[in-house]
PDB file of C-alpha atoms in Angstrom:
ATOM      1  CA  MET A1136      -6.621  11.515 -25.814  1.00  0.00           C
ATOM      2  CA  VAL A1137      -6.714  12.687 -22.181  1.00  0.00           C
ATOM      3  CA  THR A1138      -7.902  10.261 -19.515  1.00  0.00           C
ATOM      4  CA  GLU A1139     -10.479  11.943 -17.285  1.00  0.00           C
ATOM      5  CA  LEU A1140     -10.341  10.905 -13.630  1.00  0.00           C
ATOM      6  CA  ALA A1141     -12.531  11.532 -10.618  1.00  0.00           C
ATOM      7  CA  LEU A1142     -11.201  11.555  -7.071  1.00  0.00           C
ATOM      8  CA  LEU A1143     -13.403  10.074  -4.356  1.00  0.00           C
ATOM      9  CA  GLY A1144     -12.039  11.281  -1.032  1.00  0.00           C
ATOM     10  CA  ALA A1145     -10.145  14.527  -0.527  1.00  0.00           C
ATOM     11  CA  GLY A1146      -8.192  13.672   2.607  1.00  0.00           C
ATOM     12  CA  ARG A1147      -4.467  13.188   3.095  1.00  0.00           C
ATOM     13  CA  ILE A1148      -3.983  10.442   0.506  1.00  0.00           C
ATOM     14  CA  GLY A1149      -6.457  12.073  -1.862  1.00  0.00           C
ATOM     15  CA  LYS A1150      -4.266  15.166  -1.973  1.00  0.00           C
ATOM     16  CA  VAL A1151      -1.223  13.000  -2.787  1.00  0.00           C
ATOM     17  CA  HIS A1152      -3.029  11.416  -5.742  1.00  0.00           C
ATOM     18  CA  ALA A1153      -4.370  14.768  -6.945  1.00  0.00           C
ATOM     19  CA  ARG A1154      -0.786  16.047  -7.171  1.00  0.00           C
ATOM     20  CA  ALA A1155       0.288  12.923  -9.052  1.00  0.00           C
ATOM     21  CA  ILE A1156      -2.536  13.354 -11.574  1.00  0.00           C
ATOM     22  CA  ALA A1157      -1.607  17.006 -12.066  1.00  0.00           C
ATOM     23  CA  GLU A1158       1.943  15.966 -13.002  1.00  0.00           C
ATOM     24  CA  ASP A1159       0.790  13.609 -15.775  1.00  0.00           C
ATOM     25  CA  LYS A1160      -0.113  15.411 -19.007  1.00  0.00           C
ATOM     26  CA  ARG A1161      -2.070  12.381 -20.240  1.00  0.00           C
ATOM     27  CA  ALA A1162      -4.629  12.763 -17.461  1.00  0.00           C
ATOM     28  CA  LYS A1163      -7.066  15.333 -16.158  1.00  0.00           C
ATOM     29  CA  LEU A1164      -8.683  15.485 -12.746  1.00  0.00           C
ATOM     30  CA  ALA A1165     -12.244  16.208 -13.811  1.00  0.00           C
ATOM     31  CA  ALA A1166     -14.132  15.875 -10.530  1.00  0.00           C
ATOM     32  CA  VAL A1167     -13.691  15.582  -6.776  1.00  0.00           C
ATOM     33  CA  ALA A1168     -16.182  14.201  -4.249  1.00  0.00           C
ATOM     34  CA  ASP A1169     -15.899  14.199  -0.475  1.00  0.00           C
ATOM     35  CA  ALA A1170     -18.240  14.041   2.513  1.00  0.00           C
ATOM     36  CA  PHE A1171     -16.716  17.378   3.555  1.00  0.00           C
ATOM     37  CA  PRO A1172     -17.381  19.892   0.727  1.00  0.00           C
ATOM     38  CA  GLU A1173     -14.610  22.228   1.873  1.00  0.00           C
ATOM     39  CA  ALA A1174     -11.987  19.497   1.454  1.00  0.00           C
ATOM     40  CA  ALA A1175     -13.263  18.742  -2.056  1.00  0.00           C
ATOM     41  CA  ARG A1176     -13.288  22.427  -2.970  1.00  0.00           C
ATOM     42  CA  ALA A1177      -9.671  22.892  -1.861  1.00  0.00           C
ATOM     43  CA  ILE A1178      -8.458  20.197  -4.282  1.00  0.00           C
ATOM     44  CA  ALA A1179     -10.862  21.297  -7.022  1.00  0.00           C
ATOM     45  CA  GLU A1180      -9.683  24.897  -6.905  1.00  0.00           C
ATOM     46  CA  ALA A1181      -6.034  23.847  -7.064  1.00  0.00           C
ATOM     47  CA  SER A1182      -6.581  21.435  -9.978  1.00  0.00           C
ATOM     48  CA  GLY A1183      -9.373  23.001 -11.992  1.00  0.00           C
ATOM     49  CA  ALA A1184     -11.688  20.082 -11.259  1.00  0.00           C
ATOM     50  CA  ALA A1185     -15.390  20.316 -10.494  1.00  0.00           C
ATOM     51  CA  VAL A1186     -16.884  19.400  -7.128  1.00  0.00           C
ATOM     52  CA  LYS A1187     -19.452  16.664  -7.734  1.00  0.00           C
ATOM     53  CA  THR A1188     -21.396  14.078  -5.812  1.00  0.00           C
ATOM     54  CA  ILE A1189     -20.668  10.384  -6.199  1.00  0.00           C
ATOM     55  CA  ASP A1190     -23.996  10.021  -8.030  1.00  0.00           C
ATOM     56  CA  GLU A1191     -22.979  12.718 -10.506  1.00  0.00           C
ATOM     57  CA  ILE A1192     -19.590  11.113 -11.085  1.00  0.00           C
ATOM     58  CA  GLU A1193     -21.192   7.728 -11.668  1.00  0.00           C
ATOM     59  CA  ALA A1194     -23.536   9.229 -14.297  1.00  0.00           C
ATOM     60  CA  ASP A1195     -20.858  11.305 -16.045  1.00  0.00           C
ATOM     61  CA  LYS A1196     -19.997   9.465 -19.273  1.00  0.00           C
ATOM     62  CA  ASP A1197     -16.898  11.629 -19.841  1.00  0.00           C
ATOM     63  CA  ILE A1198     -15.191  10.308 -16.692  1.00  0.00           C
ATOM     64  CA  ASP A1199     -13.113   7.270 -17.575  1.00  0.00           C
ATOM     65  CA  ALA A1200     -11.965   6.149 -14.123  1.00  0.00           C
ATOM     66  CA  VAL A1201     -12.196   6.833 -10.399  1.00  0.00           C
ATOM     67  CA  ILE A1202      -9.532   7.033  -7.699  1.00  0.00           C
ATOM     68  CA  ILE A1203     -11.028   5.727  -4.436  1.00  0.00           C
ATOM     69  CA  CYS A1204      -9.480   7.287  -1.320  1.00  0.00           C
ATOM     70  CA  THR A1205     -12.531   7.123   0.938  1.00  0.00           C
ATOM     71  CA  PRO A1206     -12.684   5.306   4.325  1.00  0.00           C
ATOM     72  CA  THR A1207     -12.020   1.568   4.116  1.00  0.00           C
ATOM     73  CA  ASN A1208     -15.597   0.567   4.985  1.00  0.00           C
ATOM     74  CA  THR A1209     -16.782   2.192   1.723  1.00  0.00           C
ATOM     75  CA  HIS A1210     -14.238   0.583  -0.635  1.00  0.00           C
ATOM     76  CA  ALA A1211     -16.048  -2.629  -1.572  1.00  0.00           C
ATOM     77  CA  ASP A1212     -19.381  -0.888  -2.207  1.00  0.00           C
ATOM     78  CA  LEU A1213     -17.750   1.791  -4.357  1.00  0.00           C
ATOM     79  CA  ILE A1214     -15.694  -0.753  -6.325  1.00  0.00           C
ATOM     80  CA  GLU A1215     -18.852  -2.717  -7.148  1.00  0.00           C
ATOM     81  CA  ARG A1216     -20.792   0.422  -7.988  1.00  0.00           C
ATOM     82  CA  PHE A1217     -18.247   1.864 -10.418  1.00  0.00           C
ATOM     83  CA  ALA A1218     -17.382  -1.506 -11.943  1.00  0.00           C
ATOM     84  CA  LYS A1219     -21.068  -1.849 -12.861  1.00  0.00           C
ATOM     85  CA  ALA A1220     -20.967   1.708 -14.230  1.00  0.00           C
ATOM     86  CA  GLY A1221     -18.180   0.661 -16.603  1.00  0.00           C
ATOM     87  CA  LYS A1222     -15.460   2.884 -15.134  1.00  0.00           C
ATOM     88  CA  ALA A1223     -11.942   1.719 -14.381  1.00  0.00           C
ATOM     89  CA  ILE A1224     -11.023   1.826 -10.699  1.00  0.00           C
ATOM     90  CA  PHE A1225      -7.925   2.605  -8.684  1.00  0.00           C
ATOM     91  CA  CYS A1226      -8.586   1.891  -4.998  1.00  0.00           C
ATOM     92  CA  GLU A1227      -6.447   2.359  -1.944  1.00  0.00           C
ATOM     93  CA  LYS A1228      -5.878  -0.800   0.082  1.00  0.00           C
ATOM     94  CA  PRO A1229      -7.601  -2.759   1.493  1.00  0.00           C
ATOM     95  CA  ILE A1230     -10.668  -3.781  -0.494  1.00  0.00           C
ATOM     96  CA  ASP A1231     -12.410  -4.395   2.834  1.00  0.00           C
ATOM     97  CA  LEU A1232     -11.437  -5.461   6.334  1.00  0.00           C
ATOM     98  CA  ASP A1233     -13.435  -8.689   5.954  1.00  0.00           C
ATOM     99  CA  VAL A1234     -11.894 -11.190   3.543  1.00  0.00           C
ATOM    100  CA  ASN A1235     -15.301 -12.695   2.674  1.00  0.00           C
ATOM    101  CA  ARG A1236     -16.686  -9.281   1.753  1.00  0.00           C
ATOM    102  CA  ALA A1237     -13.579  -8.708  -0.376  1.00  0.00           C
ATOM    103  CA  ARG A1238     -14.132 -12.047  -2.144  1.00  0.00           C
ATOM    104  CA  ALA A1239     -17.770 -11.148  -2.854  1.00  0.00           C
ATOM    105  CA  CYS A1240     -16.663  -7.779  -4.225  1.00  0.00           C
ATOM    106  CA  LEU A1241     -14.179  -9.415  -6.590  1.00  0.00           C
ATOM    107  CA  GLU A1242     -16.817 -11.864  -7.790  1.00  0.00           C
ATOM    108  CA  THR A1243     -19.045  -8.916  -8.715  1.00  0.00           C
ATOM    109  CA  VAL A1244     -16.130  -7.249 -10.519  1.00  0.00           C
ATOM    110  CA  ARG A1245     -15.439 -10.429 -12.503  1.00  0.00           C
ATOM    111  CA  LYS A1246     -19.098 -10.814 -13.521  1.00  0.00           C
ATOM    112  CA  VAL A1247     -19.285  -7.299 -14.976  1.00  0.00           C
ATOM    113  CA  GLY A1248     -15.783  -7.341 -16.452  1.00  0.00           C
ATOM    114  CA  GLY A1249     -14.563  -4.548 -14.180  1.00  0.00           C
ATOM    115  CA  LYS A1250     -11.016  -3.204 -14.097  1.00  0.00           C
ATOM    116  CA  VAL A1251      -9.494  -2.644 -10.655  1.00  0.00           C
ATOM    117  CA  MET A1252      -6.002  -1.674  -9.496  1.00  0.00           C
ATOM    118  CA  LEU A1253      -5.036  -1.746  -5.804  1.00  0.00           C
ATOM    119  CA  GLY A1254      -2.876   0.948  -4.211  1.00  0.00           C
ATOM    120  CA  PHE A1255       0.208  -0.995  -3.172  1.00  0.00           C
ATOM    121  CA  ASN A1256       2.411   1.976  -3.962  1.00  0.00           C
ATOM    122  CA  ARG A1257       5.656   0.448  -2.667  1.00  0.00           C
ATOM    123  CA  ARG A1258       5.917  -1.745  -5.761  1.00  0.00           C
ATOM    124  CA  PHE A1259       6.515   1.522  -7.640  1.00  0.00           C
ATOM    125  CA  ASP A1260       9.232   2.881  -5.376  1.00  0.00           C
ATOM    126  CA  PRO A1261      12.337   3.315  -7.597  1.00  0.00           C
ATOM    127  CA  HIS A1262      14.636   1.795  -4.962  1.00  0.00           C
ATOM    128  CA  PHE A1263      12.477  -1.293  -4.409  1.00  0.00           C
ATOM    129  CA  GLN A1264      12.000  -1.660  -8.168  1.00  0.00           C
ATOM    130  CA  ALA A1265      15.792  -1.610  -8.558  1.00  0.00           C
ATOM    131  CA  VAL A1266      15.983  -4.501  -6.080  1.00  0.00           C
ATOM    132  CA  ARG A1267      13.428  -6.434  -8.128  1.00  0.00           C
ATOM    133  CA  ARG A1268      15.363  -5.770 -11.350  1.00  0.00           C
ATOM    134  CA  GLU A1269      18.506  -7.316  -9.860  1.00  0.00           C
ATOM    135  CA  ILE A1270      16.479 -10.377  -8.873  1.00  0.00           C
ATOM    136  CA  ASP A1271      15.047 -10.651 -12.392  1.00  0.00           C
ATOM    137  CA  LYS A1272      18.519 -10.285 -13.918  1.00  0.00           C
ATOM    138  CA  GLY A1273      19.783 -13.197 -11.820  1.00  0.00           C
ATOM    139  CA  THR A1274      22.449 -11.089 -10.130  1.00  0.00           C
ATOM    140  CA  ILE A1275      21.890 -12.706  -6.724  1.00  0.00           C
ATOM    141  CA  GLY A1276      20.848 -16.112  -8.011  1.00  0.00           C
ATOM    142  CA  LYS A1277      17.770 -17.843  -6.643  1.00  0.00           C
ATOM    143  CA  VAL A1278      15.949 -15.875  -3.939  1.00  0.00           C
ATOM    144  CA  GLU A1279      16.158 -17.614  -0.579  1.00  0.00           C
ATOM    145  CA  MET A1280      15.328 -15.028   2.116  1.00  0.00           C
ATOM    146  CA  VAL A1281      13.712 -11.581   2.172  1.00  0.00           C
ATOM    147  CA  THR A1282      14.006  -9.219   5.134  1.00  0.00           C
ATOM    148  CA  ILE A1283      11.604  -6.267   5.380  1.00  0.00           C
ATOM    149  CA  THR A1284      11.884  -3.588   8.067  1.00  0.00           C
ATOM    150  CA  SER A1285       8.868  -1.284   8.196  1.00  0.00           C
ATOM    151  CA  ARG A1286       8.469   1.027  11.181  1.00  0.00           C
ATOM    152  CA  ASP A1287       6.318   4.129  11.498  1.00  0.00           C
ATOM    153  CA  PRO A1288       7.694   7.216  13.271  1.00  0.00           C
ATOM    154  CA  GLY A1289       4.727   7.238  15.652  1.00  0.00           C
ATOM    155  CA  ALA A1290       1.444   5.497  16.408  1.00  0.00           C
ATOM    156  CA  PRO A1291      -1.785   6.808  14.848  1.00  0.00           C
ATOM    157  CA  PRO A1292      -4.518   8.281  17.078  1.00  0.00           C
ATOM    158  CA  ALA A1293      -6.980   6.035  18.887  1.00  0.00           C
ATOM    159  CA  ASP A1294      -9.842   7.051  16.574  1.00  0.00           C
ATOM    160  CA  TYR A1295      -7.851   5.695  13.637  1.00  0.00           C
ATOM    161  CA  ILE A1296      -6.852   2.481  15.428  1.00  0.00           C
ATOM    162  CA  LYS A1297     -10.541   1.771  16.105  1.00  0.00           C
ATOM    163  CA  VAL A1298     -11.402   1.607  12.400  1.00  0.00           C
ATOM    164  CA  SER A1299      -8.054   0.478  10.939  1.00  0.00           C
ATOM    165  CA  GLY A1300      -8.677  -3.257  11.114  1.00  0.00           C
ATOM    166  CA  GLY A1301      -5.540  -3.721  13.196  1.00  0.00           C
ATOM    167  CA  ILE A1302      -1.832  -3.569  12.480  1.00  0.00           C
ATOM    168  CA  PHE A1303      -1.795  -6.545  10.084  1.00  0.00           C
ATOM    169  CA  ARG A1304      -4.600  -5.266   7.829  1.00  0.00           C
ATOM    170  CA  ASP A1305      -3.517  -1.633   8.031  1.00  0.00           C
ATOM    171  CA  MET A1306       0.286  -1.595   8.183  1.00  0.00           C
ATOM    172  CA  THR A1307       1.749  -5.052   7.531  1.00  0.00           C
ATOM    173  CA  ILE A1308      -0.511  -5.477   4.493  1.00  0.00           C
ATOM    174  CA  HIS A1309       1.983  -3.398   2.482  1.00  0.00           C
ATOM    175  CA  ASP A1310       4.791  -5.687   3.611  1.00  0.00           C
ATOM    176  CA  PHE A1311       2.810  -8.811   2.717  1.00  0.00           C
ATOM    177  CA  ASP A1312       2.470  -7.482  -0.810  1.00  0.00           C
ATOM    178  CA  MET A1313       6.152  -6.533  -0.979  1.00  0.00           C
ATOM    179  CA  ALA A1314       7.165  -9.998   0.276  1.00  0.00           C
ATOM    180  CA  ARG A1315       5.174 -11.614  -2.547  1.00  0.00           C
ATOM    181  CA  TYR A1316       6.637  -9.133  -5.052  1.00  0.00           C
ATOM    182  CA  LEU A1317      10.193 -10.113  -4.082  1.00  0.00           C
ATOM    183  CA  LEU A1318       9.859 -13.820  -3.214  1.00  0.00           C
ATOM    184  CA  GLY A1319       8.426 -14.833  -6.561  1.00  0.00           C
ATOM    185  CA  GLU A1320       6.293 -17.536  -4.907  1.00  0.00           C
ATOM    186  CA  GLU A1321       3.045 -17.552  -2.990  1.00  0.00           C
ATOM    187  CA  ILE A1322       3.271 -17.767   0.787  1.00  0.00           C
ATOM    188  CA  ASP A1323       2.114 -21.035   2.329  1.00  0.00           C
ATOM    189  CA  THR A1324       2.404 -20.429   6.085  1.00  0.00           C
ATOM    190  CA  VAL A1325       2.598 -17.432   8.409  1.00  0.00           C
ATOM    191  CA  MET A1326       4.165 -17.358  11.870  1.00  0.00           C
ATOM    192  CA  ALA A1327       3.528 -14.091  13.715  1.00  0.00           C
ATOM    193  CA  SER A1328       4.272 -12.662  17.151  1.00  0.00           C
ATOM    194  CA  ALA A1329       2.766  -9.359  18.253  1.00  0.00           C
ATOM    195  CA  SER A1330       2.945  -7.190  21.382  1.00  0.00           C
ATOM    196  CA  VAL A1331       1.905  -3.836  22.814  1.00  0.00           C
ATOM    197  CA  LEU A1332       5.149  -2.000  23.563  1.00  0.00           C
ATOM    198  CA  VAL A1333       4.454   1.542  22.362  1.00  0.00           C
ATOM    199  CA  ASP A1334       1.074   2.636  23.741  1.00  0.00           C
ATOM    200  CA  PRO A1335      -1.154   0.717  26.209  1.00  0.00           C
ATOM    201  CA  LYS A1336      -4.242   2.354  24.646  1.00  0.00           C
ATOM    202  CA  ILE A1337      -3.573   0.416  21.458  1.00  0.00           C
ATOM    203  CA  GLY A1338      -3.800  -2.814  23.447  1.00  0.00           C
ATOM    204  CA  GLU A1339      -7.003  -1.624  25.135  1.00  0.00           C
ATOM    205  CA  LEU A1340      -8.494  -1.228  21.658  1.00  0.00           C
ATOM    206  CA  GLY A1341      -7.611  -4.844  20.861  1.00  0.00           C
ATOM    207  CA  ASP A1342      -4.673  -4.111  18.583  1.00  0.00           C
ATOM    208  CA  TYR A1343      -0.871  -4.450  18.628  1.00  0.00           C
ATOM    209  CA  ASP A1344       1.879  -1.945  17.914  1.00  0.00           C
ATOM    210  CA  SER A1345       4.896  -4.241  17.491  1.00  0.00           C
ATOM    211  CA  ALA A1346       5.065  -7.367  15.333  1.00  0.00           C
ATOM    212  CA  SER A1347       7.535  -9.864  13.907  1.00  0.00           C
ATOM    213  CA  LEU A1348       6.593 -12.355  11.206  1.00  0.00           C
ATOM    214  CA  ILE A1349       8.093 -15.259   9.269  1.00  0.00           C
ATOM    215  CA  LEU A1350       6.410 -16.089   5.967  1.00  0.00           C
ATOM    216  CA  THR A1351       7.318 -19.370   4.262  1.00  0.00           C
ATOM    217  CA  THR A1352       6.577 -20.591   0.739  1.00  0.00           C
ATOM    218  CA  LYS A1353       6.030 -24.248  -0.171  1.00  0.00           C
ATOM    219  CA  SER A1354       9.589 -24.513  -1.481  1.00  0.00           C
ATOM    220  CA  GLY A1355      10.942 -23.103   1.791  1.00  0.00           C
ATOM    221  CA  ARG A1356      11.752 -19.537   0.782  1.00  0.00           C
ATOM    222  CA  GLN A1357      11.297 -17.175   3.710  1.00  0.00           C
ATOM    223  CA  ALA A1358      10.404 -13.545   4.335  1.00  0.00           C
ATOM    224  CA  MET A1359      10.955 -11.884   7.702  1.00  0.00           C
ATOM    225  CA  ILE A1360       8.982  -8.745   8.542  1.00  0.00           C
ATOM    226  CA  SER A1361       9.683  -6.359  11.430  1.00  0.00           C
ATOM    227  CA  ASN A1362       6.944  -3.820  12.243  1.00  0.00           C
ATOM    228  CA  SER A1363       6.701  -1.128  14.893  1.00  0.00           C
ATOM    229  CA  ARG A1364       4.437   1.862  15.395  1.00  0.00           C
ATOM    230  CA  ARG A1365       7.388   3.767  16.874  1.00  0.00           C
ATOM    231  CA  ALA A1366      10.722   4.698  15.348  1.00  0.00           C
ATOM    232  CA  SER A1367      12.194   7.712  17.131  1.00  0.00           C
ATOM    233  CA  TYR A1368      14.701   8.241  14.303  1.00  0.00           C
ATOM    234  CA  GLY A1369      12.163   8.600  11.451  1.00  0.00           C
ATOM    235  CA  TYR A1370      10.265   6.514   8.911  1.00  0.00           C
ATOM    236  CA  ASP A1371      12.223   3.250   8.739  1.00  0.00           C
ATOM    237  CA  GLN A1372      11.827   1.456   5.385  1.00  0.00           C
ATOM    238  CA  ARG A1373      14.493  -1.105   4.469  1.00  0.00           C
ATOM    239  CA  ILE A1374      14.648  -4.251   2.366  1.00  0.00           C
ATOM    240  CA  GLU A1375      17.247  -6.966   1.859  1.00  0.00           C
ATOM    241  CA  VAL A1376      16.969  -9.950  -0.461  1.00  0.00           C
ATOM    242  CA  HIS A1377      19.433 -12.811   0.038  1.00  0.00           C
ATOM    243  CA  GLY A1378      19.999 -15.258  -2.802  1.00  0.00           C
ATOM    244  CA  SER A1379      22.149 -18.203  -3.771  1.00  0.00           C
ATOM    245  CA  LEU A1380      24.759 -15.936  -5.403  1.00  0.00           C
ATOM    246  CA  GLY A1381      24.613 -12.863  -3.170  1.00  0.00           C
ATOM    247  CA  ALA A1382      22.319 -10.211  -1.782  1.00  0.00           C
ATOM    248  CA  VAL A1383      20.739  -6.899  -2.781  1.00  0.00           C
ATOM    249  CA  SER A1384      19.342  -4.281  -0.421  1.00  0.00           C
ATOM    250  CA  ALA A1385      17.548  -0.935  -0.408  1.00  0.00           C
ATOM    251  CA  GLU A1386      18.590   1.394   2.392  1.00  0.00           C
ATOM    252  CA  ASN A1387      16.589   4.061   4.181  1.00  0.00           C
ATOM    253  CA  GLN A1388      16.059   7.257   2.218  1.00  0.00           C
ATOM    254  CA  ARG A1389      16.536  10.847   3.346  1.00  0.00           C
ATOM    255  CA  PRO A1390      15.217  14.140   1.963  1.00  0.00           C
ATOM    256  CA  VAL A1391      18.879  15.136   1.599  1.00  0.00           C
ATOM    257  CA  SER A1392      21.452  12.386   1.081  1.00  0.00           C
ATOM    258  CA  ILE A1393      24.674  13.840   2.427  1.00  0.00           C
ATOM    259  CA  GLU A1394      27.216  12.832   5.035  1.00  0.00           C
ATOM    260  CA  ILE A1395      29.001  15.321   7.312  1.00  0.00           C
ATOM    261  CA  ALA A1396      32.403  14.567   8.814  1.00  0.00           C
ATOM    262  CA  THR A1397      33.804  16.642  11.709  1.00  0.00           C
ATOM    263  CA  LYS A1398      36.035  16.049  14.726  1.00  0.00           C
ATOM    264  CA  ASP A1399      32.949  14.599  16.453  1.00  0.00           C
ATOM    265  CA  GLY A1400      32.535  11.905  13.806  1.00  0.00           C
ATOM    266  CA  TYR A1401      30.245  11.216  10.865  1.00  0.00           C
ATOM    267  CA  THR A1402      26.607  12.346  10.757  1.00  0.00           C
ATOM    268  CA  ARG A1403      23.812  12.251   8.210  1.00  0.00           C
ATOM    269  CA  PRO A1404      20.494  14.150   8.013  1.00  0.00           C
ATOM    270  CA  PRO A1405      17.368  12.493   9.468  1.00  0.00           C
ATOM    271  CA  LEU A1406      15.156  10.089   7.544  1.00  0.00           C
ATOM    272  CA  HIS A1407      11.899  11.079   5.897  1.00  0.00           C
ATOM    273  CA  ASP A1408       9.260  11.769   8.535  1.00  0.00           C
ATOM    274  CA  PHE A1409       6.467   9.639   6.975  1.00  0.00           C
ATOM    275  CA  PHE A1410       5.054   8.043   3.832  1.00  0.00           C
ATOM    276  CA  MET A1411       3.862  11.245   2.126  1.00  0.00           C
ATOM    277  CA  THR A1412       7.442  12.354   1.472  1.00  0.00           C
ATOM    278  CA  ARG A1413       9.223   8.969   1.482  1.00  0.00           C
ATOM    279  CA  TYR A1414       7.000   7.560  -1.255  1.00  0.00           C
ATOM    280  CA  THR A1415       6.285  10.686  -3.338  1.00  0.00           C
ATOM    281  CA  ALA A1416       7.922   9.158  -6.430  1.00  0.00           C
ATOM    282  CA  ALA A1417       6.101   5.854  -5.885  1.00  0.00           C
ATOM    283  CA  TYR A1418       2.683   7.538  -5.720  1.00  0.00           C
ATOM    284  CA  ALA A1419       3.373   9.415  -8.945  1.00  0.00           C
ATOM    285  CA  ALA A1420       4.633   6.241 -10.660  1.00  0.00           C
ATOM    286  CA  GLU A1421       1.620   4.137  -9.665  1.00  0.00           C
ATOM    287  CA  ILE A1422      -0.845   6.705 -11.038  1.00  0.00           C
ATOM    288  CA  SER A1423       1.260   6.856 -14.211  1.00  0.00           C
ATOM    289  CA  ALA A1424       1.105   3.044 -14.444  1.00  0.00           C
ATOM    290  CA  PHE A1425      -2.679   3.155 -13.978  1.00  0.00           C
ATOM    291  CA  ILE A1426      -3.033   5.630 -16.853  1.00  0.00           C
ATOM    292  CA  ASP A1427      -0.612   3.565 -18.988  1.00  0.00           C
ATOM    293  CA  SER A1428      -2.741   0.458 -18.553  1.00  0.00           C
ATOM    294  CA  LEU A1429      -5.948   2.313 -19.402  1.00  0.00           C
ATOM    295  CA  GLU A1430      -4.383   3.761 -22.557  1.00  0.00           C
ATOM    296  CA  LYS A1431      -2.845   0.480 -23.741  1.00  0.00           C
ATOM    297  CA  GLY A1432      -5.584  -1.869 -22.519  1.00  0.00           C
ATOM    298  CA  THR A1433      -3.094  -3.925 -20.508  1.00  0.00           C
ATOM    299  CA  PRO A1434      -3.968  -5.670 -17.203  1.00  0.00           C
ATOM    300  CA  LEU A1435      -3.972  -3.459 -14.131  1.00  0.00           C
ATOM    301  CA  SER A1436      -1.337  -4.339 -11.525  1.00  0.00           C
ATOM    302  CA  PRO A1437      -1.331  -4.689  -8.563  1.00  0.00           C
ATOM    303  CA  SER A1438      -4.728  -6.259  -9.141  1.00  0.00           C
ATOM    304  CA  ALA A1439      -7.751  -6.692  -6.929  1.00  0.00           C
ATOM    305  CA  GLU A1440      -6.631 -10.318  -6.547  1.00  0.00           C
ATOM    306  CA  ASP A1441      -3.319  -9.080  -5.127  1.00  0.00           C
ATOM    307  CA  GLY A1442      -5.334  -7.118  -2.567  1.00  0.00           C
ATOM    308  CA  LEU A1443      -7.360 -10.187  -1.643  1.00  0.00           C
ATOM    309  CA  ILE A1444      -4.216 -12.277  -1.149  1.00  0.00           C
ATOM    310  CA  ALA A1445      -2.635  -9.625   1.103  1.00  0.00           C
ATOM    311  CA  LEU A1446      -5.823  -9.558   3.186  1.00  0.00           C
ATOM    312  CA  ALA A1447      -5.769 -13.358   3.517  1.00  0.00           C
ATOM    313  CA  LEU A1448      -2.172 -13.102   4.754  1.00  0.00           C
ATOM    314  CA  ALA A1449      -3.223 -10.502   7.329  1.00  0.00           C
ATOM    315  CA  ASP A1450      -5.948 -12.824   8.603  1.00  0.00           C
ATOM    316  CA  ALA A1451      -3.434 -15.675   8.847  1.00  0.00           C
ATOM    317  CA  ALA A1452      -1.050 -13.457  10.830  1.00  0.00           C
ATOM    318  CA  LEU A1453      -3.733 -12.516  13.336  1.00  0.00           C
ATOM    319  CA  LYS A1454      -4.737 -16.169  13.726  1.00  0.00           C
ATOM    320  CA  SER A1455      -1.078 -17.102  14.242  1.00  0.00           C
ATOM    321  CA  VAL A1456      -0.756 -14.571  17.075  1.00  0.00           C
ATOM    322  CA  GLU A1457      -3.899 -15.897  18.716  1.00  0.00           C
ATOM    323  CA  GLN A1458      -2.892 -19.553  18.338  1.00  0.00           C
ATOM    324  CA  LYS A1459       0.841 -19.003  18.977  1.00  0.00           C
ATOM    325  CA  ALA A1460       1.594 -21.279  16.027  1.00  0.00           C
ATOM    326  CA  ALA A1461       2.338 -21.238  12.314  1.00  0.00           C
ATOM    327  CA  VAL A1462      -0.878 -20.948  10.277  1.00  0.00           C
ATOM    328  CA  LYS A1463      -1.522 -22.152   6.744  1.00  0.00           C
ATOM    329  CA  VAL A1464      -2.893 -19.330   4.576  1.00  0.00           C
ATOM    330  CA  ALA A1465      -6.512 -19.723   3.451  1.00  0.00           C
ATOM    331  CA  TYR A1466      -6.595 -18.207  -0.034  1.00  0.00           C
TER     332      TYR A1466
END
């Protein structure tokens, strides 16, 4: 049986998911909807899907699930709508920029028995998964400290900053989820420091472009996160987990992993330029996992609850910056 999917949103991330669906023989992209018909048609023509409205997708009984890649301010409404329609849902993070709206959305999903998976794609990165496997095997003993470096090659445009919800809800939210994934315990307190070091316009819009955070669990385990909207050398994505018996780390990845040695020394090719190429395998794996869960009837993960927790951590980080103190997370 082929799982029929509909794509809501034909922008940059929508194209990534359309490619991932095309690579999985168990799934079919049946329909595409977008506010800009030309964008929807481009994906539809490449995949053999039909261009439909959201109303038509909701009414189509042959469509099993939807992939939500629309602007963030539409996520909660669409999740509720398609949960009530009985379709499984994969939604890009976050559920909403307001944690109370996200909680209300989840309550609606629970009442109707909806199935929702959140797009924390980094859990599916093969390198980060390998780190997690070593933790699970006990190779490094009990996890004590996690260090996450996550730096974008450049800041997004002002129009994006205005609607992003800020660096913690837009960028660090992935790192919050990864910290939870690796720590194995829920985070109790957040201590965050944030500055404007890259672009003064970001500060004028009420946001930050550089942040450092310490997350602490009740047992004292810690995660340190380093974020920047500027990395002149490429897309910087590194992880180290320190445990009682050792450490395991995932280094930066390159499109070509070679090393050149000449009389001038050792050089390596540049890093990936951004998430579309760095996390290609992760995007494909998360869509595959979504289809797996639908076929087998197993719980979807990361869940909507995981998304809510990451949003609560983002709120705590912002409050910590404002108060210049450690903040207890309000789950």
